[in-house]
Structure formats: structure tokens, C-alpha cells
């Protein structure tokens, strides 16, 4: 392990992410771990040089005040206890308005080297992947999105032809995306890629399901089933690789915080999973994933392509998915992307997409009453996907997008623009 680490122990603090990111910005690798991490587990963390016990208002869980194992303080590692009345009152400290000086002092006390870098991360992950996989073979769900693309590049560097990529067309991809994924990865990057057409299979499973969490779990579980079937056609597949990143894990809930939403690769995995998981990006934030992709030599337009949720358009066709509304989402999304590119916004805005709710509004078509669906536009900017601001689009741009959607997308009768930042909203609607 090339990098020193300072662990952030979650004792109910609401700013765990901010503390972890502040440490990384100072060049020291950090991870967030539960307050009840075992003594041996903390000692075994690679490169561990110290830990921060980060308390806060979520310290009371189910009416009981939680605490860390007092034995952690006997490890001989420097520690910092923040914002709570714990078992070590002499060590109490509170963050100043600027946490920078406090963290810098603590880093010095830990003797931690500022050696957190993408080069070191990649070198470490390549070694860890080779150690975990050994002579085994890995199956990767390759959607073509940023996360799975970076995982593919890491695995190709680490294990080469021991990797088999599977691209599943579940009917929830953006317009033209399945063809693009096959072209880029099979023809341009030379990956061993298997294409699976499972459109009807997924849409049949999702028929009538309106709960967004249930949709995520169905999609995640069905993905695993597809991979199991493909694996049975191959020999010696022992591992399943995933593009899980840190916000996926954090937003899926901790012991002191409720889940924001389940992620298909965190909450949706079946208990009888037949593979061991390989998740080399699970401690990276989104901006760090992109930086990793650049260092690995992936094309710029691939690394900075539009983020796309694992459940795809399934969480943008709100409520129970129908083929009609799914096509409205797909076609309107394609128009939005074309118009953003035409107005030079595709390089400026982090994520933009359309959403179609499961209700219709009255309108007029051909001098007659028509009941058609609203299309909601979403365009946000963010660094780490934990917070997001809305892009202030000019009215002529909105008018151009609106005109095209209403004229070119059958079933679309209104266009709206979502002005809600994260928080309190999330980036996606479901």
C-alpha cells in the first residue's frame, strides 16, 4: 500500500463526507468506517496512521446513545474525537469554522504522508485486484458509463484477458447507446465483450411495479441473473466486478443515517450471489473516478460522458414503467442532449436528462382535446454527486428544447424545468 490513511469513524456526525474529502484534498487518503469497527479491523486497514471519531446529532440510534469501543484508544494510534461527550472528555475538540488548520495539525501528529494520488491509487488497486483474483476470471457488467468504463480499464491493466465484459441491453438505455457501447469497447478498445438483448425480459419483470426502490431491486437482481446465465456459458468465472463508488455506499445508508436511496449494486444484490465481488472504485468520489479514468488513458469523451444511473431510464420513467412513456423519456432525452450540444452546454453542465411522470395533463392536438404526458427537464452541476446546483438555462434554450420535444415526441404534451438543488432534492427523481 503506497498511501497512508486516516480513518473517519462515523459516530453520528453529519459531515463525515466533508471531513474525508478535506483529508484527501490535503493529500492524505481517508475512508469512512462505522463507529463499531472492531479493534483488529481498524488495525488491519492498509496504511492506517490515525483515526477521527466524528460524533454528532445522529449519535442516538433507536433511543440508545452509541459509542466506539474504548479499546480503540489503546492502539497507540493518534486519534481526534470531535463534537460529542464521549468516554474521553480530555480529548474533546470541535471543528473551527475552517477545519483546515485542525486537520493539518492532526495529519502532522499522525505522521501521515501526503501521498494520496491517482498514480498510487491505480498502482495499489492493480496489485489488490491481482491478489484477489489470482488465476480466476472476472465478469464485468459494462454499461459504458463512467464507472464501469474505469473499472474495465483497471481490470484490463491488472488481469488482461482474464476479464470478460457483458453488455446487457435491458431496454432502459438511452437512444443509440447499446450500439455505441459495442462499437467503442469491442472494436476500439478490443475488450472481450458479450452483448445480451434482454429488453423484453426486463420490461416484463418491471410491469406494474411503481415503487422506485422495488424497481431498483428488480433491475439489480435481474442483472445478476443474466450474468449468472452468461457465466454458466463460460468456464472458471469466479468474480463479478462492479462500478460501485463511494456515494452509492453512503447514500444507501449507514448505521447512524437513513438511506437516501438504494443503489442497484448496493441494496439490490441477491443473497444467493454465486460470485465474489471486485469493486476497486468503492472508495472513490465521482470526480476522483473521472481523474482515475484520465490517468488510465481512457478517451476524454468517455470519462466525461453523461452520468447515468445503474437502473437507467427505469428511474426516469416514474412509477410503473410502460413502453410508451419509456419511449417518451428516451426520445426527449436524445433531443435534450442534441440541443445542449448545439448550444455548447454539453461541456459545461455535469448532468442533464428528462423525466416523465406517470400521469397525463390535458392539452390540444389537431383542434381536439388531448391527454398527454409532461416531460420534466433536469440539468445540474456538482463535483462529488453529494450536493448539486441547477444550471440557469437561458429562456431561448428552454424554448428551443420545448418546441422540439412537443413537435417530435408522440405523447409529450408539456415541458417543465426542475429548479430544485440537492439537497433537499436528489439529482434523480427516484
XYZ file of C-alpha atoms in Angstrom:
430
model
C 0.000 0.000 0.000
C 1.567 3.246 -1.137
C -0.807 5.558 0.714
C -1.058 6.459 4.381
C -4.632 6.544 5.681
C -6.616 8.379 8.331
C -9.950 6.696 9.078
C -13.099 8.675 9.876
C -15.291 6.720 12.313
C -18.976 7.570 11.928
C -20.388 8.261 15.383
C -23.403 10.167 14.115
C -21.623 13.104 12.500
C -23.394 14.610 9.512
C -20.171 15.901 7.985
C -18.302 12.604 7.587
C -18.037 13.093 3.821
C -16.739 16.642 4.205
C -14.078 15.519 6.684
C -12.973 12.625 4.465
C -12.795 14.830 1.382
C -10.895 17.540 3.292
C -8.249 14.973 4.247
C -7.928 13.778 0.637
C -7.655 17.367 -0.567
C -4.669 17.701 1.759
C -3.117 14.655 0.095
C -3.932 12.100 2.792
C -6.142 9.147 1.895
C -9.242 8.696 4.072
C -12.106 6.256 4.446
C -15.336 6.403 6.456
C -15.969 3.397 8.701
C -18.713 2.553 11.223
C -18.297 3.568 14.854
C -18.323 -0.069 15.985
C -15.428 -1.178 13.798
C -13.558 -3.970 15.547
C -10.115 -3.373 17.027
C -8.441 -5.822 14.678
C -10.308 -4.454 11.654
C -9.102 -0.920 12.342
C -5.529 -2.122 12.834
C -5.739 -4.065 9.582
C -6.693 -1.056 7.443
C -3.851 -0.624 4.924
C -1.632 2.343 5.728
C -3.619 3.367 8.837
C -1.895 6.213 10.679
C -4.694 7.586 12.873
C -8.461 7.946 13.211
C -11.068 10.629 13.772
C -14.136 9.819 15.874
C -16.763 12.070 14.332
C -19.810 12.429 16.546
C -22.981 14.431 16.088
C -26.728 14.595 16.423
C -27.261 11.124 14.913
C -25.355 9.524 17.779
C -28.612 8.356 19.371
C -29.874 5.313 17.459
C -33.241 3.780 18.415
C -33.167 5.750 21.653
C -29.719 4.484 22.655
C -26.542 6.558 22.675
C -23.823 4.694 20.764
C -20.070 4.862 21.262
C -16.873 3.394 19.898
C -15.048 0.511 21.527
C -12.853 2.153 24.218
C -10.118 -0.333 23.275
C -9.573 1.646 20.056
C -7.920 4.354 22.139
C -5.301 1.851 23.348
C -3.957 1.028 19.883
C -1.210 3.598 20.077
C -2.588 5.418 17.019
C -3.199 9.183 17.211
C -6.899 9.987 17.419
C -9.167 13.014 17.326
C -12.582 12.975 18.996
C -14.991 15.560 17.639
C -18.316 17.103 18.748
C -19.585 14.750 21.395
C -19.467 13.922 25.091
C -17.760 10.565 24.990
C -15.669 8.387 27.209
C -12.547 10.520 26.667
C -13.542 14.079 27.711
C -9.937 15.289 27.761
C -9.680 14.649 24.023
C -12.736 16.683 23.063
C -12.206 19.108 20.228
C -14.644 20.996 17.999
C -14.087 21.900 14.386
C -13.343 25.575 13.859
C -15.245 27.327 11.089
C -12.302 26.388 8.908
C -11.432 22.771 9.626
C -8.226 23.084 7.617
C -5.816 24.018 10.443
C -7.232 21.375 12.813
C -6.854 18.677 10.187
C -3.383 19.824 9.205
C -2.263 19.646 12.832
C -3.772 16.191 13.205
C -2.137 14.959 9.995
C 1.222 16.107 11.371
C 0.520 14.373 14.685
C -0.230 11.148 12.789
C 2.959 11.419 10.763
C 0.838 10.747 7.685
C 2.500 11.455 4.359
C 0.593 13.482 1.761
C 0.918 10.671 -0.786
C -2.691 10.232 -1.888
C -2.594 10.393 -5.679
C -4.267 8.704 -8.608
C -0.982 7.141 -9.685
C -0.600 5.493 -6.269
C -4.276 4.541 -6.149
C -4.053 2.816 -9.534
C -0.862 1.005 -8.582
C -2.438 -0.171 -5.327
C -5.654 -1.312 -6.982
C -3.851 -3.209 -9.718
C -1.923 -5.083 -7.025
C -5.056 -5.703 -4.936
C -7.036 -6.929 -7.954
C -4.261 -9.360 -8.915
C -4.074 -10.586 -5.324
C -7.847 -11.061 -5.056
C -8.391 -12.655 -8.476
C -5.278 -14.804 -8.690
C -5.789 -17.296 -11.516
C -9.548 -16.710 -11.565
C -11.654 -14.984 -14.188
C -13.809 -11.882 -13.820
C -17.164 -10.980 -15.322
C -17.921 -7.256 -15.613
C -21.234 -5.512 -16.202
C -20.142 -2.990 -18.800
C -22.825 -0.368 -19.280
C -20.466 2.030 -20.997
C -20.923 4.627 -18.266
C -18.041 6.318 -16.498
C -17.880 3.960 -13.508
C -17.994 0.668 -15.397
C -15.602 2.016 -18.055
C -12.996 2.939 -15.445
C -13.428 -0.439 -13.751
C -12.905 -2.114 -17.130
C -9.718 -0.135 -17.736
C -8.373 -1.008 -14.278
C -9.171 -4.684 -14.725
C -7.668 -4.788 -18.202
C -4.464 -3.321 -16.798
C -4.454 -5.747 -13.876
C -5.588 -9.051 -15.394
C -5.908 -8.573 -19.173
C -7.735 -11.400 -20.904
C -8.963 -12.861 -17.604
C -11.709 -10.247 -17.920
C -14.958 -10.848 -19.801
C -17.276 -7.860 -20.264
C -21.019 -8.303 -20.642
C -23.192 -5.534 -22.009
C -26.867 -6.079 -21.261
C -29.447 -4.180 -23.262
C -32.289 -4.097 -20.752
C -34.381 -1.654 -22.740
C -33.635 1.152 -20.283
C -30.656 2.643 -22.111
C -30.526 5.982 -23.902
C -31.145 6.293 -27.615
C -28.307 4.718 -29.639
C -26.371 3.696 -26.534
C -26.227 -0.100 -26.993
C -24.720 0.355 -30.465
C -22.211 2.895 -29.149
C -21.084 0.649 -26.296
C -20.440 -2.284 -28.635
C -18.546 -0.102 -31.099
C -16.312 1.609 -28.545
C -15.441 -1.343 -26.334
C -15.363 -4.222 -28.772
C -13.975 -2.520 -31.849
C -11.917 0.349 -30.469
C -10.672 -0.962 -27.123
C -10.522 -4.645 -28.040
C -12.312 -5.869 -24.941
C -13.784 -9.381 -24.825
C -17.406 -8.205 -24.956
C -20.601 -10.258 -24.889
C -23.812 -8.480 -25.975
C -27.110 -9.652 -24.449
C -30.515 -8.487 -25.712
C -32.771 -8.726 -22.643
C -35.248 -5.935 -23.346
C -38.442 -7.989 -23.092
C -37.163 -9.915 -20.107
C -36.573 -6.779 -18.015
C -39.706 -4.911 -19.058
C -41.865 -7.967 -18.315
C -40.361 -8.193 -14.812
C -40.986 -4.480 -14.208
C -44.570 -4.460 -15.488
C -46.901 -2.908 -12.915
C -44.116 -2.130 -10.389
C -44.378 1.501 -9.256
C -42.245 1.633 -6.095
C -38.825 3.069 -7.054
C -36.902 1.008 -4.528
C -38.580 -2.163 -5.731
C -37.761 -1.247 -9.336
C -34.090 -0.804 -8.400
C -34.002 -4.165 -6.664
C -35.725 -5.960 -9.538
C -33.285 -4.445 -12.035
C -30.283 -5.251 -9.851
C -31.387 -8.814 -9.171
C -32.226 -9.460 -12.824
C -28.825 -8.149 -13.850
C -27.204 -10.716 -11.580
C -29.356 -13.483 -13.041
C -28.288 -12.513 -16.554
C -24.651 -12.587 -15.511
C -25.076 -15.963 -13.853
C -26.528 -17.327 -17.076
C -23.676 -15.881 -19.119
C -21.154 -17.182 -16.621
C -22.507 -20.708 -16.968
C -21.692 -20.497 -20.664
C -18.083 -19.649 -19.759
C -15.566 -21.604 -17.741
C -13.959 -20.627 -14.485
C -15.811 -17.378 -13.724
C -15.338 -16.724 -10.020
C -15.724 -12.971 -9.674
C -18.233 -10.258 -10.526
C -16.799 -6.748 -10.977
C -18.936 -3.690 -10.279
C -18.589 0.072 -10.659
C -19.723 0.808 -7.120
C -18.462 4.217 -5.974
C -18.443 5.908 -2.566
C -21.660 7.970 -2.945
C -23.509 4.714 -3.791
C -22.486 3.264 -0.438
C -23.023 6.428 1.590
C -26.454 7.172 0.118
C -27.569 3.580 0.712
C -27.420 4.285 4.446
C -25.143 3.785 7.437
C -25.718 2.648 10.992
C -26.308 6.262 12.086
C -28.032 7.664 8.972
C -31.070 6.599 6.978
C -30.683 5.665 3.349
C -31.253 8.369 0.736
C -31.984 5.657 -1.826
C -30.941 2.094 -2.508
C -28.417 1.589 -5.290
C -28.779 -1.462 -7.527
C -25.205 -2.550 -6.775
C -25.508 -1.980 -3.012
C -29.041 -2.864 -1.921
C -30.231 -4.989 -4.807
C -27.809 -7.905 -4.794
C -29.422 -11.297 -4.122
C -28.358 -13.210 -1.017
C -27.503 -16.301 -3.061
C -24.958 -14.485 -5.229
C -22.620 -17.068 -6.745
C -19.651 -14.719 -7.280
C -17.149 -12.861 -5.136
C -17.303 -9.123 -5.783
C -14.494 -6.994 -7.210
C -15.201 -3.306 -6.523
C -11.996 -1.293 -6.996
C -13.730 2.122 -7.081
C -15.894 1.752 -3.990
C -13.950 4.365 -2.003
C -13.749 6.986 -4.773
C -15.995 10.000 -5.194
C -17.282 10.758 -8.683
C -14.698 13.415 -9.523
C -11.957 11.033 -8.400
C -13.362 8.287 -10.654
C -13.036 10.635 -13.613
C -9.488 11.571 -12.626
C -8.684 7.868 -12.413
C -10.083 7.311 -15.911
C -7.911 10.091 -17.316
C -4.802 8.599 -15.697
C -5.694 5.215 -17.183
C -5.735 6.765 -20.639
C -9.434 6.454 -21.421
C -10.777 8.839 -24.090
C -11.817 12.213 -22.698
C -15.357 11.989 -24.074
C -15.799 8.609 -22.376
C -14.566 9.796 -18.986
C -16.651 12.961 -19.084
C -19.737 11.475 -20.664
C -23.120 11.996 -19.086
C -23.500 10.158 -15.766
C -26.185 7.507 -15.976
C -27.824 5.577 -13.112
C -27.483 1.820 -12.986
C -31.263 1.322 -13.392
C -31.052 3.568 -16.463
C -34.231 5.172 -17.755
C -36.154 2.943 -15.360
C -35.831 5.624 -12.649
C -36.671 8.414 -15.109
C -39.921 6.770 -16.253
C -41.606 7.453 -12.916
C -43.934 4.938 -11.348
C -44.846 1.743 -13.182
C -42.895 1.625 -16.449
C -44.839 1.496 -19.695
C -43.271 1.156 -23.120
C -44.986 4.334 -24.310
C -43.639 6.526 -21.512
C -40.245 4.842 -21.762
C -40.027 5.896 -25.395
C -41.077 9.432 -24.464
C -38.196 9.544 -21.965
C -35.744 8.103 -24.497
C -36.704 10.419 -27.370
C -36.950 13.570 -25.260
C -33.591 12.784 -23.626
C -31.986 12.479 -27.063
C -33.404 15.867 -28.074
C -32.172 17.454 -24.847
C -28.653 16.111 -25.442
C -28.653 17.292 -29.055
C -29.801 20.779 -28.061
C -27.261 21.030 -25.227
C -24.506 20.119 -27.669
C -25.814 22.668 -30.202
C -25.771 25.442 -27.588
C -22.373 24.460 -26.146
C -23.831 23.299 -22.852
C -22.705 19.678 -23.102
C -19.201 20.628 -21.899
C -20.499 22.972 -19.204
C -23.284 21.061 -17.426
C -22.427 17.979 -15.376
C -25.672 16.058 -15.858
C -28.843 16.689 -17.819
C -31.764 14.427 -18.627
C -35.535 14.181 -18.902
C -38.124 12.619 -16.612
C -41.677 11.548 -17.438
C -44.194 11.124 -14.580
C -46.988 8.572 -14.568
C -49.851 10.987 -15.101
C -51.188 12.920 -18.068
C -52.298 16.532 -18.449
C -54.959 17.962 -20.705
C -53.896 19.692 -23.906
C -54.913 20.392 -27.500
C -53.824 18.455 -30.617
C -55.395 18.997 -34.015
C -58.118 21.263 -32.558
C -59.173 18.463 -30.221
C -58.731 17.715 -26.529
C -55.675 15.523 -25.873
C -54.383 13.870 -22.685
C -50.587 13.720 -22.934
C -47.593 13.371 -20.629
C -45.452 16.150 -19.149
C -41.696 15.987 -19.786
C -39.515 17.356 -16.993
C -36.037 18.687 -17.809
C -33.227 18.336 -15.248
C -29.790 19.966 -15.543
C -27.399 20.106 -12.574
C -23.778 20.778 -11.709
C -21.804 19.003 -8.991
C -18.293 17.935 -8.032
C -18.878 14.795 -5.968
C -22.603 13.978 -6.549
C -23.317 14.636 -2.861
C -24.619 18.165 -3.497
C -25.796 19.763 -6.747
C -26.872 23.132 -8.122
C -29.262 23.810 -11.004
C -27.934 25.168 -14.303
C -29.597 28.546 -15.026
C -30.624 27.901 -18.619
C -31.421 30.873 -20.843
C -35.035 31.101 -21.945
C -34.262 30.810 -25.691
C -32.541 27.487 -24.995
C -35.517 26.232 -22.981
C -37.864 27.421 -25.719
C -35.893 25.575 -28.412
C -35.865 22.326 -26.411
C -39.560 22.663 -25.617
C -40.532 23.278 -29.234
C -38.660 20.207 -30.451
C -39.994 17.860 -27.780
C -43.598 18.922 -28.316
C -43.241 18.635 -32.094
C -41.145 15.448 -32.345
C -42.089 13.202 -29.417
C -45.500 11.488 -29.688
C -47.370 11.598 -26.385
C -45.480 14.574 -24.928
C -47.814 17.496 -24.203
C -45.943 19.773 -21.790
C -42.322 20.597 -20.900
C -41.226 21.742 -17.418
C -37.852 22.697 -15.900
C -36.839 21.403 -12.466
C -35.225 24.200 -10.413
C -34.569 22.142 -7.248
C -30.990 21.852 -5.890
C -29.562 18.870 -3.966
C -30.351 18.955 -1.073
C -33.268 18.949 -0.448
C -33.917 17.248 -3.791
C -31.774 14.430 -5.164
C -30.256 14.516 -8.637
C -32.555 11.760 -9.897
C -36.298 11.814 -9.257
C -36.477 8.233 -7.942
